[in-house]
mmCIF file with all atom_site columns, C-alpha atoms in Angstrom:
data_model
loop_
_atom_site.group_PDB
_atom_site.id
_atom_site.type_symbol
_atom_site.label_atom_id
_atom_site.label_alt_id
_atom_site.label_comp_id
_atom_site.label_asym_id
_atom_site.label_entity_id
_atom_site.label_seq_id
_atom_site.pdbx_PDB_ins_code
_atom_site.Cartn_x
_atom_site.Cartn_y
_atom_site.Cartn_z
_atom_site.occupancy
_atom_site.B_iso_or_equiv
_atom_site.pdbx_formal_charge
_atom_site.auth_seq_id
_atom_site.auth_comp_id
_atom_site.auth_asym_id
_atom_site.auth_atom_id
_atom_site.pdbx_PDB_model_num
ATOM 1   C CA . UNK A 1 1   ? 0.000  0.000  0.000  1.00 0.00 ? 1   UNK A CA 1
ATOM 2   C CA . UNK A 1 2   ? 1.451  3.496  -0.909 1.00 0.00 ? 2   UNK A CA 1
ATOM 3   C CA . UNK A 1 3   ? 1.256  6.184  1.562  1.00 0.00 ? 3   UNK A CA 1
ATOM 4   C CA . UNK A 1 4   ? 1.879  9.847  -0.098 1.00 0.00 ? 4   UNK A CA 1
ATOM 5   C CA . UNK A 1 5   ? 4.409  11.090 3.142  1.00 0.00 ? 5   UNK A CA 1
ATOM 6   C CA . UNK A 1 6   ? 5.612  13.687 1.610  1.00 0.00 ? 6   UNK A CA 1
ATOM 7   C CA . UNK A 1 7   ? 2.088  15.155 1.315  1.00 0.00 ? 7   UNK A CA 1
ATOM 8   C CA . UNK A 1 8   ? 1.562  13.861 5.075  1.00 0.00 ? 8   UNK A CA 1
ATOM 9   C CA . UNK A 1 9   ? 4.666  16.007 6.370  1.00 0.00 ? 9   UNK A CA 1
ATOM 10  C CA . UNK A 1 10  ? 3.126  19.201 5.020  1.00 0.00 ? 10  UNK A CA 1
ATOM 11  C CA . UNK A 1 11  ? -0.212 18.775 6.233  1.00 0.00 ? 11  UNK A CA 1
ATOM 12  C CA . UNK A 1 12  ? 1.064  18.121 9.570  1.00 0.00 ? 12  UNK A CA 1
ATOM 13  C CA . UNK A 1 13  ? 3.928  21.250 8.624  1.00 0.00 ? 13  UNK A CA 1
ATOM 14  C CA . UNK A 1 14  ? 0.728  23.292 8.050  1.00 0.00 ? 14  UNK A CA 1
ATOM 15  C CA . UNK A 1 15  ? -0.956 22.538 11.566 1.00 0.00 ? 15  UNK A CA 1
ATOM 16  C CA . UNK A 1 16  ? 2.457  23.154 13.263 1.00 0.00 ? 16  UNK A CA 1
ATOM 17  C CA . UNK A 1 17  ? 2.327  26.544 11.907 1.00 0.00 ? 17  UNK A CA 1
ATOM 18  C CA . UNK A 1 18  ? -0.648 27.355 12.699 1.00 0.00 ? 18  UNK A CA 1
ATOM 19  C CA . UNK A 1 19  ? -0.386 26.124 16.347 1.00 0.00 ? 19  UNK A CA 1
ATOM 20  C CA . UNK A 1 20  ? 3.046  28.180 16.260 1.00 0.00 ? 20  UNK A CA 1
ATOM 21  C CA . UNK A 1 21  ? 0.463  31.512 15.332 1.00 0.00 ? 21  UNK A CA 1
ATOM 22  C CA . UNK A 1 22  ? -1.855 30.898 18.518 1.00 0.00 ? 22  UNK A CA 1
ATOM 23  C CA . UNK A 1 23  ? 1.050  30.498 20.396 1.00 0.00 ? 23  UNK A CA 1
ATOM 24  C CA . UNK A 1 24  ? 2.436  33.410 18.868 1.00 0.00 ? 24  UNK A CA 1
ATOM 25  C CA . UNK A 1 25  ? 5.652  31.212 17.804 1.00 0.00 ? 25  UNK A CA 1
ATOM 26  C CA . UNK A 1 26  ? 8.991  33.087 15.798 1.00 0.00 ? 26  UNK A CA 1
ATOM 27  C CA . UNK A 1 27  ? 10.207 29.812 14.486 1.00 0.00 ? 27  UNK A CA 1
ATOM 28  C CA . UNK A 1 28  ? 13.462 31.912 13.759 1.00 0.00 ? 28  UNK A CA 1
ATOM 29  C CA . UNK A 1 29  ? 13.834 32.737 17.506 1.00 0.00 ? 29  UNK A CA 1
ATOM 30  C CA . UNK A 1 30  ? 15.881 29.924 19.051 1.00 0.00 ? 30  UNK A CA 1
ATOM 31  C CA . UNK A 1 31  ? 15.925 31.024 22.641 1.00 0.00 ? 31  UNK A CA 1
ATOM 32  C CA . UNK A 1 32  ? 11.931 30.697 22.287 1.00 0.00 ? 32  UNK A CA 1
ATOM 33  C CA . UNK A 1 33  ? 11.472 27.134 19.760 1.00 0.00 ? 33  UNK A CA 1
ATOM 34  C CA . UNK A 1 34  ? 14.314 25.679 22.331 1.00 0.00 ? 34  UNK A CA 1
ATOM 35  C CA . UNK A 1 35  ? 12.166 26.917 25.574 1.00 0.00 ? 35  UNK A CA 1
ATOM 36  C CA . UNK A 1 36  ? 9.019  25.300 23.844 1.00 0.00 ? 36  UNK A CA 1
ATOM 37  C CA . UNK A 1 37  ? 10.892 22.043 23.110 1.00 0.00 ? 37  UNK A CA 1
ATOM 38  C CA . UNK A 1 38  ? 11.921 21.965 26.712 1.00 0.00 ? 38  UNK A CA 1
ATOM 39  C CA . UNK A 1 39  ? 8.292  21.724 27.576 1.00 0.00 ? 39  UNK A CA 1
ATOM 40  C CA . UNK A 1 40  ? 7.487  19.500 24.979 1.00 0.00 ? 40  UNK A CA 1
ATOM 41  C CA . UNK A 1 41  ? 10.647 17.003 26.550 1.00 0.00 ? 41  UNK A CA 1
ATOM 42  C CA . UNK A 1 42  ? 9.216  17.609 29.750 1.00 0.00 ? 42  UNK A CA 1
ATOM 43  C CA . UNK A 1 43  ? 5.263  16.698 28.817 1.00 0.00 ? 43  UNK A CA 1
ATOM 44  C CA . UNK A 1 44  ? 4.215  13.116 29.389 1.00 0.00 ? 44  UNK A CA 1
ATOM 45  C CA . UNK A 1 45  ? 0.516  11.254 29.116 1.00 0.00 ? 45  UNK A CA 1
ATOM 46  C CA . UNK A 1 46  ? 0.485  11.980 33.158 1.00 0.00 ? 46  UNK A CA 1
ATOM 47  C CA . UNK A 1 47  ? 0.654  15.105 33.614 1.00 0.00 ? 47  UNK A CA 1
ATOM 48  C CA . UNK A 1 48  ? -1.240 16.414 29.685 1.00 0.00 ? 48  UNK A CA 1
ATOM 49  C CA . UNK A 1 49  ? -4.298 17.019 31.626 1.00 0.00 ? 49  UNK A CA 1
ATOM 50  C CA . UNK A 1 50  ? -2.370 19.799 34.151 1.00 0.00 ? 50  UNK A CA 1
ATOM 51  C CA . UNK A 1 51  ? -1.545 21.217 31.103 1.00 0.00 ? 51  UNK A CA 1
ATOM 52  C CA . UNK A 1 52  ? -4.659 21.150 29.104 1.00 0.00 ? 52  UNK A CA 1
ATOM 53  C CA . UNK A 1 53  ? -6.523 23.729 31.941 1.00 0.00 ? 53  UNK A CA 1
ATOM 54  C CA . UNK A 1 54  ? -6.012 26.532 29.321 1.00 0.00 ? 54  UNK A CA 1
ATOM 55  C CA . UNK A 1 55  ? -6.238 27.191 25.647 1.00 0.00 ? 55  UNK A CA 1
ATOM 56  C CA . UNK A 1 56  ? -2.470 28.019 25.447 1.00 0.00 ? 56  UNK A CA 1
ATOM 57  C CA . UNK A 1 57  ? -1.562 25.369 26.944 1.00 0.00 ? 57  UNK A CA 1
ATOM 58  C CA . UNK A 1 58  ? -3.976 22.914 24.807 1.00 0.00 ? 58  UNK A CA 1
ATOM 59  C CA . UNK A 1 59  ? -2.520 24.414 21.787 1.00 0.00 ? 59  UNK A CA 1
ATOM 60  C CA . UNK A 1 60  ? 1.077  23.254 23.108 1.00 0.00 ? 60  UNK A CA 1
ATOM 61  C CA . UNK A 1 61  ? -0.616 19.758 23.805 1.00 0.00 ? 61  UNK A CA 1
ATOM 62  C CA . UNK A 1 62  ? -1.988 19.463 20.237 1.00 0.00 ? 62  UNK A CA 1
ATOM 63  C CA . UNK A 1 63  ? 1.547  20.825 18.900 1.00 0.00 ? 63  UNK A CA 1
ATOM 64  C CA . UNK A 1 64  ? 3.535  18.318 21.163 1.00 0.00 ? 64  UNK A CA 1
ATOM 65  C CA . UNK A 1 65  ? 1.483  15.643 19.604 1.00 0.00 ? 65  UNK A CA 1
ATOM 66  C CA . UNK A 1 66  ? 1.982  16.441 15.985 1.00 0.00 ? 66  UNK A CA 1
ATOM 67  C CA . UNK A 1 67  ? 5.633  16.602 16.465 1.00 0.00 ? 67  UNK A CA 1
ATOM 68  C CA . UNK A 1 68  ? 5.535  13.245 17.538 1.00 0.00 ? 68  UNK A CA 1
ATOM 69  C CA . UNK A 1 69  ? 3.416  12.395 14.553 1.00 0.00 ? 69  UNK A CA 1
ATOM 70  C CA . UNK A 1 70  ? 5.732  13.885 12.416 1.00 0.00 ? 70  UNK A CA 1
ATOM 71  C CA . UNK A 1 71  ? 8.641  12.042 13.541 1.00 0.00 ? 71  UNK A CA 1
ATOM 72  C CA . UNK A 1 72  ? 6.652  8.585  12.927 1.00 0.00 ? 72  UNK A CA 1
ATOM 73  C CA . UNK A 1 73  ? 5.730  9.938  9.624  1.00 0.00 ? 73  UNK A CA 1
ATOM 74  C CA . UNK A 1 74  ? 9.513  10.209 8.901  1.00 0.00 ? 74  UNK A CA 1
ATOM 75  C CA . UNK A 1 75  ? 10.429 7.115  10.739 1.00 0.00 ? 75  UNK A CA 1
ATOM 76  C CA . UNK A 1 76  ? 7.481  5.162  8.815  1.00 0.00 ? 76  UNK A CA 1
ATOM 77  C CA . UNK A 1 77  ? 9.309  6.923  5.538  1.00 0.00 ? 77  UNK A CA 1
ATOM 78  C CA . UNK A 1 78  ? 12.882 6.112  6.426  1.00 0.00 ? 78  UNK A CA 1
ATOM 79  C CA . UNK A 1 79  ? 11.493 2.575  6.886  1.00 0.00 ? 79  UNK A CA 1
ATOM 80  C CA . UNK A 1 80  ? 10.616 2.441  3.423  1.00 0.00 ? 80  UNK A CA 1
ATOM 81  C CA . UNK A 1 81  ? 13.804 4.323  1.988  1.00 0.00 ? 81  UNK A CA 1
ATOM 82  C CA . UNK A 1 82  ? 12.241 7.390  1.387  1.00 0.00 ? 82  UNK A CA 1
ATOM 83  C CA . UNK A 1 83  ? 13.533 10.570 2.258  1.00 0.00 ? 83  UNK A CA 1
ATOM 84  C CA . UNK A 1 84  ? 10.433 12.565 3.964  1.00 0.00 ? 84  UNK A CA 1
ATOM 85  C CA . UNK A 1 85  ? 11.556 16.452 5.387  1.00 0.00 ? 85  UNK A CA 1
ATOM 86  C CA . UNK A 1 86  ? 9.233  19.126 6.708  1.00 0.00 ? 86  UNK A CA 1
ATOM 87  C CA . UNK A 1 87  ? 9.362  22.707 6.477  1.00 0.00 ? 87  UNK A CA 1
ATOM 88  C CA . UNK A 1 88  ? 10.723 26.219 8.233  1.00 0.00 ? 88  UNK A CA 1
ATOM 89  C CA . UNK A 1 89  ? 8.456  25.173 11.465 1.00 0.00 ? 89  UNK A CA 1
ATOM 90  C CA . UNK A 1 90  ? 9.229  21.679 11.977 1.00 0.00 ? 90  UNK A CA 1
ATOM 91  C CA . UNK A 1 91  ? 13.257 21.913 10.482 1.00 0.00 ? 91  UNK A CA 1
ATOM 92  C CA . UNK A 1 92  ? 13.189 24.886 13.370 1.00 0.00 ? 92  UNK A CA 1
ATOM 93  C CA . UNK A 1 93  ? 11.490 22.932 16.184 1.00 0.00 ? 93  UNK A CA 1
ATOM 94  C CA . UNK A 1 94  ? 12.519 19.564 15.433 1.00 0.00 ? 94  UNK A CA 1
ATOM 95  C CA . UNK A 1 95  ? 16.699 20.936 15.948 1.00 0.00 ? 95  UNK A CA 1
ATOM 96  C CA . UNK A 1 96  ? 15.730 22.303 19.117 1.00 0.00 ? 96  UNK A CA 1
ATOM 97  C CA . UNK A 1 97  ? 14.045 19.155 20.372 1.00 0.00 ? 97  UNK A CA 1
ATOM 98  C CA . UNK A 1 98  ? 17.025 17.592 19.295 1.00 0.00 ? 98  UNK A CA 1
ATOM 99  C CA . UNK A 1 99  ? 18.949 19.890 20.580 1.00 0.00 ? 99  UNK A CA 1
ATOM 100 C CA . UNK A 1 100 ? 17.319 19.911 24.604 1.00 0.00 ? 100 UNK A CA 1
ATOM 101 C CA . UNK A 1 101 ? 17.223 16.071 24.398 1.00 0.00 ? 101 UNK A CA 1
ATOM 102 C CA . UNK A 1 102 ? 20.555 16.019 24.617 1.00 0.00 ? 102 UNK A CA 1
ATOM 103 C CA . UNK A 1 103 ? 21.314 14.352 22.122 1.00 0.00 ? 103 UNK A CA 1
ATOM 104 C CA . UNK A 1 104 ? 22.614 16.704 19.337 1.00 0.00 ? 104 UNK A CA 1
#
């Protein structure tokens, strides 16, 4: 069964950004993307509702979770030998997760 990832990766590029917009987001600004990834590191299934009590902090739940979508989508991708990237958002966000798990 084909599955178009490439066309995946910008859908899910496209909710990124618009998350990054609610949450007011300069995807250029590292001190801020590597400050949200911190969060995003730090977030786990037991504490989401704590951090679901406002819509700010939904939007960083729903953000959180496509990131990890994205990275199956490109794991799913790699998987199958093809080369799946996103864009400016999730090139920007996914260093800095990278980055504050301490593993770049």
């Amino acid at each position: 069964m084909f599955e178009d990832y490439g066309t995946e990766a910008q859908r899910i590029e496209q909710e990124i950004v618009r998350y990054g917009v609610v949450l007011d987001i300069d995807w250029s600004d590292d001190m801020v993307v590597n400050a949200l990834a911190r969060e995003a590191l730090a977030c786990h299934a037991g504490n989401v509702g704590d951090l679901s009590a406002t819509p700010e902090n939904r939007a960083k739940v729903e953000l959180f979770g496509l990131a990890q979508l994205m990275l199956k989508v490109m794991t799913e991708s790699a998987g199958e030998n093809i080369e799946t990237h996103g864009g400016p958002a999730w090139k920007a966000f996914g260093r800095a997760l990278w980055r504050q798990s301490g593993l770049g």
